[in-house]
Short mmCIF file of C-alpha atoms and ligand atoms in Angstrom, two decimals:
data_model
loop_
_atom_site.label_atom_id
_atom_site.label_comp_id
_atom_site.label_asym_id
_atom_site.label_seq_id
_atom_site.Cartn_x
_atom_site.Cartn_y
_atom_site.Cartn_z
CA MET T 1105 20.77 66.40 -26.08
CA ILE T 1106 23.51 64.71 -24.14
CA SER T 1107 24.94 66.56 -21.17
CA ALA T 1108 26.84 65.77 -17.99
CA GLU T 1109 23.58 66.21 -16.08
CA SER T 1110 21.57 63.87 -18.32
CA VAL T 1111 24.19 61.13 -17.91
CA ASP T 1112 24.25 61.67 -14.21
CA LYS T 1113 20.48 61.64 -13.89
CA LEU T 1114 20.17 58.53 -16.00
CA LYS T 1115 22.75 56.81 -13.89
CA SER T 1116 21.28 57.73 -10.53
CA ASP T 1117 17.76 56.84 -11.69
CA ALA T 1118 19.02 53.49 -12.98
CA LEU T 1119 20.89 52.68 -9.73
CA ARG T 1120 17.83 53.53 -7.69
CA LEU T 1121 15.63 51.28 -9.80
CA ILE T 1122 18.13 48.44 -9.60
CA GLU T 1123 18.30 48.84 -5.86
CA SER T 1124 14.53 48.61 -5.52
CA ALA T 1125 14.20 45.51 -7.72
CA GLY T 1126 12.35 42.73 -5.90
CA ASP T 1127 12.77 39.83 -8.31
CA GLU T 1128 15.06 38.63 -11.04
CA ASN T 1129 12.65 39.04 -13.92
CA PHE T 1130 12.28 42.71 -13.18
CA LEU T 1131 16.05 42.96 -13.25
CA VAL T 1132 16.28 41.25 -16.65
CA ASP T 1133 13.80 43.77 -18.08
CA LEU T 1134 15.68 46.61 -16.54
CA ARG T 1135 18.93 45.47 -18.15
CA VAL T 1136 17.26 45.55 -21.59
CA LYS T 1137 15.70 48.91 -20.87
CA LEU T 1138 19.08 50.42 -19.97
CA LEU T 1139 21.70 48.51 -21.92
CA GLY T 1140 19.80 46.79 -24.72
CA LYS T 1141 20.01 47.86 -28.37
CA LYS T 1142 17.45 50.52 -27.83
CA GLY T 1143 18.31 50.98 -24.14
CA GLU T 1144 18.56 54.44 -22.61
CA LEU T 1145 22.30 54.33 -22.08
CA THR T 1146 22.86 52.96 -25.57
CA GLN T 1147 20.83 55.85 -26.99
CA LEU T 1148 23.02 58.35 -25.19
CA MET T 1149 26.15 56.60 -26.54
CA LYS T 1150 24.81 57.04 -30.02
CA GLN T 1151 24.45 60.77 -29.46
CA LEU T 1152 28.18 61.05 -28.85
CA GLY T 1153 28.77 61.20 -32.58
CA GLN T 1154 26.88 64.46 -32.74
CA VAL T 1155 28.96 66.46 -30.24
CA ASP T 1156 32.42 67.99 -30.83
CA ALA T 1157 35.66 66.14 -30.06
CA GLU T 1158 36.30 67.78 -26.68
CA GLN T 1159 32.84 67.03 -25.31
CA ARG T 1160 32.81 63.58 -26.87
CA LYS T 1161 35.84 62.70 -24.73
CA GLU T 1162 34.30 64.06 -21.58
CA PHE T 1163 30.83 62.56 -22.09
CA GLY T 1164 32.33 59.35 -23.42
CA GLY T 1165 34.26 58.97 -20.19
CA LEU T 1166 31.17 59.74 -18.11
CA LEU T 1167 29.01 57.34 -20.06
CA ASN T 1168 31.53 54.51 -19.82
CA LYS T 1169 31.74 54.97 -16.13
CA ALA T 1170 28.00 55.13 -15.79
CA LYS T 1171 27.65 52.01 -17.89
CA GLN T 1172 30.18 50.18 -15.74
CA GLU T 1173 28.48 51.17 -12.53
CA VAL T 1174 25.10 50.19 -13.86
CA GLU T 1175 26.44 46.82 -15.06
CA GLN T 1176 28.11 46.16 -11.79
CA SER T 1177 25.03 47.14 -9.83
CA LEU T 1178 22.86 44.92 -12.04
CA SER T 1179 25.04 41.87 -11.56
CA SER T 1180 25.52 42.26 -7.81
CA LYS T 1181 21.76 42.82 -7.35
CA GLN T 1182 21.14 39.81 -9.52
CA LYS T 1183 23.39 37.71 -7.29
CA ILE T 1184 21.57 38.91 -4.15
CA LEU T 1185 18.16 38.14 -5.61
CA SER T 1186 19.12 34.67 -6.85
CA ASP T 1187 20.65 33.85 -3.47
CA GLN T 1188 17.48 34.98 -1.79
CA ALA T 1189 15.32 32.86 -4.13
CA ARG T 1190 17.49 29.81 -3.53
CA ARG T 1191 17.30 30.21 0.21
CA ALA T 1192 13.51 30.61 0.11
CA LYS T 1193 13.26 27.46 -1.96
CA LEU T 1194 15.46 25.51 0.39
CA GLU T 1195 13.43 26.74 3.31
CA LYS T 1196 10.22 25.61 1.67
CA GLU T 1197 11.50 22.19 0.61
CA TRP T 1198 13.30 21.41 3.74
CA ILE T 1199 12.52 18.05 5.27
CA ASP T 1200 13.41 16.55 8.59
CA VAL T 1201 14.72 13.10 7.77
CA THR T 1202 14.80 12.19 11.44
CA LEU T 1203 10.99 12.49 11.88
CA PRO T 1204 9.19 9.18 12.50
CA LYS T 1205 7.28 7.66 9.59
CA LYS T 1206 3.85 9.10 8.99
CA GLN T 1207 1.20 6.74 10.42
CA PRO T 1208 -1.39 5.62 7.87
CA LEU T 1209 -4.91 6.79 8.60
CA VAL T 1210 -6.37 3.38 9.21
CA SER T 1211 -4.04 0.45 9.17
CA ASP T 1212 -1.43 -1.33 7.11
CA ALA T 1213 -3.15 -4.65 7.66
CA PRO T 1214 -5.16 -5.89 4.67
CA GLY T 1215 -8.96 -5.56 4.99
CA SER T 1216 -11.26 -8.51 5.40
CA LEU T 1217 -14.88 -9.38 4.85
CA HIS T 1218 -17.42 -8.40 7.52
CA PRO T 1219 -18.56 -11.46 9.56
CA ILE T 1220 -22.12 -10.95 8.29
CA PHE T 1221 -20.95 -11.05 4.71
CA GLN T 1222 -18.79 -14.11 5.39
CA VAL T 1223 -21.76 -16.04 6.76
CA GLN T 1224 -23.99 -14.69 3.99
CA GLN T 1225 -21.63 -16.05 1.34
CA GLU T 1226 -21.50 -19.41 3.10
CA LEU T 1227 -25.31 -19.57 3.10
CA GLU T 1228 -25.50 -18.55 -0.54
CA ASP T 1229 -23.17 -21.45 -1.35
CA ILE T 1230 -25.30 -23.90 0.57
CA PHE T 1231 -28.47 -22.67 -1.21
CA ARG T 1232 -26.91 -22.75 -4.67
CA GLY T 1233 -26.04 -26.36 -3.92
CA LEU T 1234 -29.80 -26.95 -3.24
CA GLY T 1235 -30.81 -25.37 -6.57
CA PHE T 1236 -31.58 -21.86 -5.34
CA THR T 1237 -30.76 -18.62 -7.16
CA VAL T 1238 -29.51 -15.61 -5.20
CA VAL T 1239 -31.56 -12.46 -5.95
CA ASP T 1240 -31.60 -8.91 -4.78
CA GLY T 1241 -34.19 -6.19 -4.20
CA PRO T 1242 -34.30 -2.48 -3.34
CA GLU T 1243 -33.72 -1.27 0.23
CA VAL T 1244 -36.00 1.71 -0.31
CA GLU T 1245 -39.17 -0.19 -1.01
CA LYS T 1246 -42.75 0.48 -2.08
CA GLU T 1247 -45.33 0.10 0.58
CA TYR T 1248 -47.00 -2.35 -1.77
CA TYR T 1249 -44.19 -4.93 -1.77
CA ASN T 1250 -43.33 -4.53 1.89
CA PHE T 1251 -46.92 -4.83 3.17
CA GLU T 1252 -49.84 -4.85 0.75
CA ALA T 1253 -48.69 -7.73 -1.50
CA LEU T 1254 -47.75 -9.73 1.56
CA ASN T 1255 -51.36 -9.74 2.68
CA ILE T 1256 -50.88 -6.91 5.11
CA PRO T 1257 -53.35 -4.20 4.07
CA ALA T 1258 -53.12 -0.66 5.44
CA THR T 1259 -55.56 -1.33 8.26
CA HIS T 1260 -54.05 -4.62 9.27
CA PRO T 1261 -52.79 -4.71 12.89
CA ALA T 1262 -49.80 -6.77 11.74
CA ARG T 1263 -48.30 -3.50 10.43
CA ASP T 1264 -47.76 -2.51 14.04
CA MET T 1265 -45.43 -5.49 14.49
CA GLN T 1266 -42.86 -3.72 12.36
CA ASP T 1267 -41.86 -0.19 13.18
CA THR T 1268 -41.25 1.47 9.89
CA ILE T 1269 -39.01 4.22 8.61
CA TRP T 1270 -40.86 6.15 5.90
CA THR T 1271 -39.31 8.42 3.29
CA THR T 1272 -40.89 11.81 2.57
CA ALA T 1273 -41.78 10.45 -0.88
CA GLY T 1274 -44.10 7.90 0.77
CA ASP T 1275 -41.86 4.88 0.30
CA LEU T 1276 -40.20 3.06 3.17
CA LEU T 1277 -36.97 1.39 4.14
CA ARG T 1278 -37.90 -2.26 3.84
CA THR T 1279 -38.67 -3.80 7.23
CA HIS T 1280 -37.92 -7.31 6.05
CA THR T 1281 -36.53 -9.13 3.04
CA SER T 1282 -39.99 -10.65 2.52
CA SER T 1283 -40.56 -7.63 0.29
CA ILE T 1284 -38.68 -9.55 -2.35
CA GLN T 1285 -41.23 -12.36 -2.49
CA VAL T 1286 -43.78 -10.77 -4.80
CA ARG T 1287 -41.09 -8.99 -6.78
CA ALA T 1288 -39.56 -12.38 -7.50
CA LEU T 1289 -42.94 -13.91 -8.39
CA GLU T 1290 -43.75 -11.02 -10.75
CA ASN T 1291 -40.46 -11.36 -12.54
CA VAL T 1292 -41.39 -13.27 -15.67
CA LYS T 1293 -38.03 -14.99 -15.67
CA ASN T 1294 -39.01 -16.55 -12.37
CA THR T 1295 -42.06 -18.51 -13.57
CA PRO T 1296 -42.48 -21.61 -11.45
CA PRO T 1297 -40.89 -23.77 -10.39
CA LEU T 1298 -38.77 -21.30 -8.55
CA ARG T 1299 -36.18 -21.35 -5.77
CA ILE T 1300 -34.67 -18.11 -4.58
CA VAL T 1301 -32.81 -16.66 -1.62
CA ALA T 1302 -32.54 -12.95 -1.06
CA PRO T 1303 -30.03 -11.75 1.51
CA GLY T 1304 -29.92 -8.14 2.54
CA LYS T 1305 -30.19 -5.24 4.91
CA VAL T 1306 -33.49 -4.36 6.59
CA PHE T 1307 -34.51 -1.41 8.76
CA ARG T 1308 -36.75 -0.80 11.69
CA TYR T 1309 -37.66 2.30 13.65
CA GLU T 1310 -36.25 0.84 16.84
CA ARG T 1311 -35.03 2.04 20.18
CA VAL T 1312 -31.48 0.69 19.80
CA ASP T 1313 -30.03 -1.54 22.46
CA ALA T 1314 -27.85 -4.67 22.72
CA SER T 1315 -30.43 -6.79 20.96
CA HIS T 1316 -32.28 -4.27 18.81
CA GLY T 1317 -30.67 -2.50 15.86
CA HIS T 1318 -32.24 -0.04 13.40
CA THR T 1319 -30.35 -1.87 10.67
CA PHE T 1320 -29.82 -5.62 10.50
CA TYR T 1321 -29.59 -8.46 8.02
CA GLN T 1322 -31.97 -11.18 6.94
CA MET T 1323 -32.04 -13.81 4.25
CA GLU T 1324 -35.37 -14.56 2.68
CA GLY T 1325 -35.92 -17.88 1.02
CA MET T 1326 -38.75 -19.08 -1.17
CA MET T 1327 -39.54 -22.19 -3.11
CA ILE T 1328 -42.50 -22.60 -5.46
CA ASP T 1329 -43.36 -25.90 -7.00
CA ARG T 1330 -46.22 -28.42 -7.46
CA GLU T 1331 -47.73 -29.78 -4.26
CA VAL T 1332 -45.26 -28.26 -1.84
CA THR T 1333 -46.02 -29.30 1.75
CA VAL T 1334 -44.77 -28.68 5.29
CA GLY T 1335 -42.73 -31.87 4.76
CA HIS T 1336 -40.68 -30.13 2.05
CA LEU T 1337 -40.26 -27.11 4.28
CA ILE T 1338 -38.90 -29.24 7.13
CA TYR T 1339 -36.60 -31.19 4.81
CA PHE T 1340 -35.01 -28.00 3.43
CA MET T 1341 -34.70 -26.36 6.84
CA ARG T 1342 -32.99 -29.45 8.26
CA THR T 1343 -30.57 -29.65 5.37
CA LEU T 1344 -29.81 -26.00 5.78
CA LEU T 1345 -29.20 -26.21 9.53
CA ARG T 1346 -27.05 -29.30 9.21
CA GLN T 1347 -24.78 -27.42 6.84
CA ILE T 1348 -24.67 -24.29 8.98
CA PHE T 1349 -23.98 -26.02 12.29
CA GLY T 1350 -22.07 -29.07 11.06
CA PHE T 1351 -24.46 -31.41 12.86
CA ASP T 1352 -28.19 -32.17 12.98
CA PRO T 1353 -29.59 -29.78 15.56
CA LYS T 1354 -32.74 -30.79 17.40
CA ILE T 1355 -35.58 -28.62 16.07
CA ARG T 1356 -39.21 -27.93 16.81
CA LEU T 1357 -41.93 -26.06 14.96
CA ARG T 1358 -44.31 -23.81 16.86
CA PRO T 1359 -47.24 -22.06 15.29
CA GLY T 1360 -46.32 -18.47 14.41
CA TYR T 1361 -48.41 -15.79 12.91
CA PHE T 1362 -47.28 -14.01 9.75
CA PRO T 1363 -49.99 -12.79 7.39
CA PHE T 1364 -48.09 -13.98 4.28
CA VAL T 1365 -47.87 -17.64 5.28
CA GLU T 1366 -50.53 -20.19 6.15
CA PRO T 1367 -49.74 -22.19 8.20
CA GLY T 1368 -46.92 -20.11 9.73
CA PHE T 1369 -44.25 -21.39 12.12
CA GLU T 1370 -41.47 -20.42 14.36
CA LEU T 1371 -38.63 -22.90 13.96
CA ASP T 1372 -36.60 -23.23 17.16
CA ILE T 1373 -33.32 -25.11 17.59
CA TRP T 1374 -31.97 -26.71 20.75
CA PHE T 1375 -28.86 -24.72 21.36
CA ASN T 1376 -26.77 -24.28 24.54
CA GLU T 1377 -29.28 -26.34 26.56
CA LYS T 1378 -32.22 -24.24 25.56
CA TRP T 1379 -34.63 -23.56 22.70
CA MET T 1380 -33.57 -20.69 20.50
CA GLU T 1381 -35.96 -19.04 18.07
CA LEU T 1382 -34.16 -19.05 14.75
CA LEU T 1383 -36.21 -19.33 11.64
CA PRO T 1384 -39.75 -18.06 11.05
CA CYS T 1385 -41.29 -19.87 8.08
CA GLY T 1386 -44.41 -21.27 6.55
CA LEU T 1387 -46.35 -22.19 3.46
CA ILE T 1388 -46.91 -19.20 1.23
CA HIS T 1389 -50.40 -17.74 1.59
CA PRO T 1390 -52.52 -18.22 -1.57
CA LYS T 1391 -53.21 -14.48 -1.65
CA VAL T 1392 -49.49 -13.74 -1.90
CA LEU T 1393 -49.22 -16.14 -4.85
CA GLU T 1394 -52.12 -14.35 -6.50
CA TYR T 1395 -50.50 -10.95 -5.94
CA GLY T 1396 -47.53 -12.40 -7.80
CA GLY T 1397 -49.70 -13.55 -10.66
CA ILE T 1398 -49.39 -17.24 -9.81
CA ASP T 1399 -52.36 -19.64 -9.60
CA PRO T 1400 -52.48 -21.05 -6.03
CA ASP T 1401 -54.48 -24.05 -7.30
CA LYS T 1402 -51.58 -25.13 -9.46
CA TRP T 1403 -48.59 -24.02 -7.41
CA GLN T 1404 -47.66 -23.96 -3.74
CA GLY T 1405 -44.59 -22.87 -1.93
CA PHE T 1406 -42.80 -22.29 1.32
CA ALA T 1407 -40.92 -19.23 2.55
CA PHE T 1408 -38.62 -18.51 5.43
CA GLY T 1409 -36.89 -15.46 6.87
CA LEU T 1410 -33.54 -16.24 8.36
CA GLY T 1411 -32.21 -13.66 10.83
CA LEU T 1412 -28.74 -13.31 9.45
CA SER T 1413 -27.53 -10.88 12.10
CA ARG T 1414 -28.88 -13.12 14.83
CA LEU T 1415 -27.26 -16.20 13.30
CA VAL T 1416 -23.88 -14.46 13.16
CA MET T 1417 -24.27 -13.31 16.76
CA SER T 1418 -25.03 -16.80 18.02
CA ARG T 1419 -22.29 -18.42 16.00
CA TYR T 1420 -19.59 -16.04 17.24
CA LYS T 1421 -21.11 -15.37 20.66
CA ILE T 1422 -21.46 -11.65 19.94
CA ASN T 1423 -23.41 -10.11 22.82
CA ASP T 1424 -24.34 -6.75 21.33
CA ILE T 1425 -25.89 -6.18 17.89
CA ARG T 1426 -24.33 -2.68 17.74
CA HIS T 1427 -20.89 -4.20 17.21
CA LEU T 1428 -22.00 -5.34 13.77
CA GLN T 1429 -22.58 -1.79 12.54
CA SER T 1430 -19.82 -0.14 14.53
CA SER T 1431 -16.91 -0.27 12.03
CA ASP T 1432 -14.75 -0.75 15.10
CA LEU T 1433 -11.53 -2.31 13.86
CA ARG T 1434 -10.87 -4.01 17.21
CA PHE T 1435 -14.07 -5.92 16.65
CA LEU T 1436 -13.71 -6.54 12.91
CA ARG T 1437 -10.11 -7.77 13.04
CA GLN T 1438 -11.27 -10.80 15.01
CA PHE T 1439 -12.94 -12.10 11.87
CA SER T 1440 -10.14 -11.59 9.35
N1 LIG A 2703 -40.49 -11.21 7.37
C1 LIG A 2703 -40.63 -11.74 8.71
C2 LIG A 2703 -40.02 -10.74 9.70
O1 LIG A 2703 -39.11 -10.07 9.39
C3 LIG A 2703 -40.00 -13.06 8.83
C4 LIG A 2703 -40.64 -14.14 8.07
C5 LIG A 2703 -41.61 -14.93 8.69
C6 LIG A 2703 -40.28 -14.41 6.77
C7 LIG A 2703 -42.19 -15.98 7.99
C8 LIG A 2703 -40.88 -15.46 6.09
C9 LIG A 2703 -41.83 -16.24 6.71
O2 LIG A 2703 -40.57 -15.76 4.82
O3 LIG A 2703 -42.40 -17.27 6.05
O4 LIG A 2703 -40.46 -10.68 10.80
#
């Protein structure tokens, strides 16, 4: 039942709670708990009707005073808390407009094609003009296509000419784009006659230095037709070189050994007052045609393996192959 003590206790409990409030939501709940329709103070007010007139006056006065104090305390605490919250927010969202602009991670300059890719596209255009199709093959290759089908069986010493990176699954990173030759022959859509070029990345287990990379680029070319001879090979290579260099470079063919061509050649060009080895090539070995399911009595062909990285290096006078894989913007920007 209502008494001076109960009003007093309610008031002091309420003021203590208000004082301890840490956030505005808690305060809102507290207001309902004290002053709401079913709030504790409201309940006591209701009990006033049950006491006699004398006490009603006394308790009524006490209750009104308590209610006023509680209300006042609630609103001043509310103001404190909302000020605090606003200050915290300002603190968090504060920005220093005088700071210099954040530097972008790389550069504002637009990107550009890698010099290898630029030359590759140029070559692709030249070959399309000569009736060749540009094809692609996997970089992780089967031993079969990289060696076996190119007339390089497991015991063949020619395997030692190419240091190979094997995967744990027994495949390898292709050591040359020649791995595409038999893939292209097998492809039923490529029944002869056939002219393809296959540009791409190749890999060797190399000790890296200025002229040896573990990753470099080649472009394989192959033409299959009736009665293809070394004459055709020379004609196409000359046409190609004229377009690449813009003039007819002096060339020579030296015998070169590659198990997948017979005869095989090294094509050198006269460049900067000396012979430069540029283009290994030859007539496709009958065995390779057979591996591709093509009758060597009816069809012949030539193949060549253009060293794309080397061509790019000689064109732009790049003295270290490692620049090409370096992603160094100071190097790359020179070709944009
Ligand atoms: N695949 C050879 C290499 O990387 C290059 C090559 C030689 C390709 C003669 C050919 C070719 O197509 O006929 O060393």
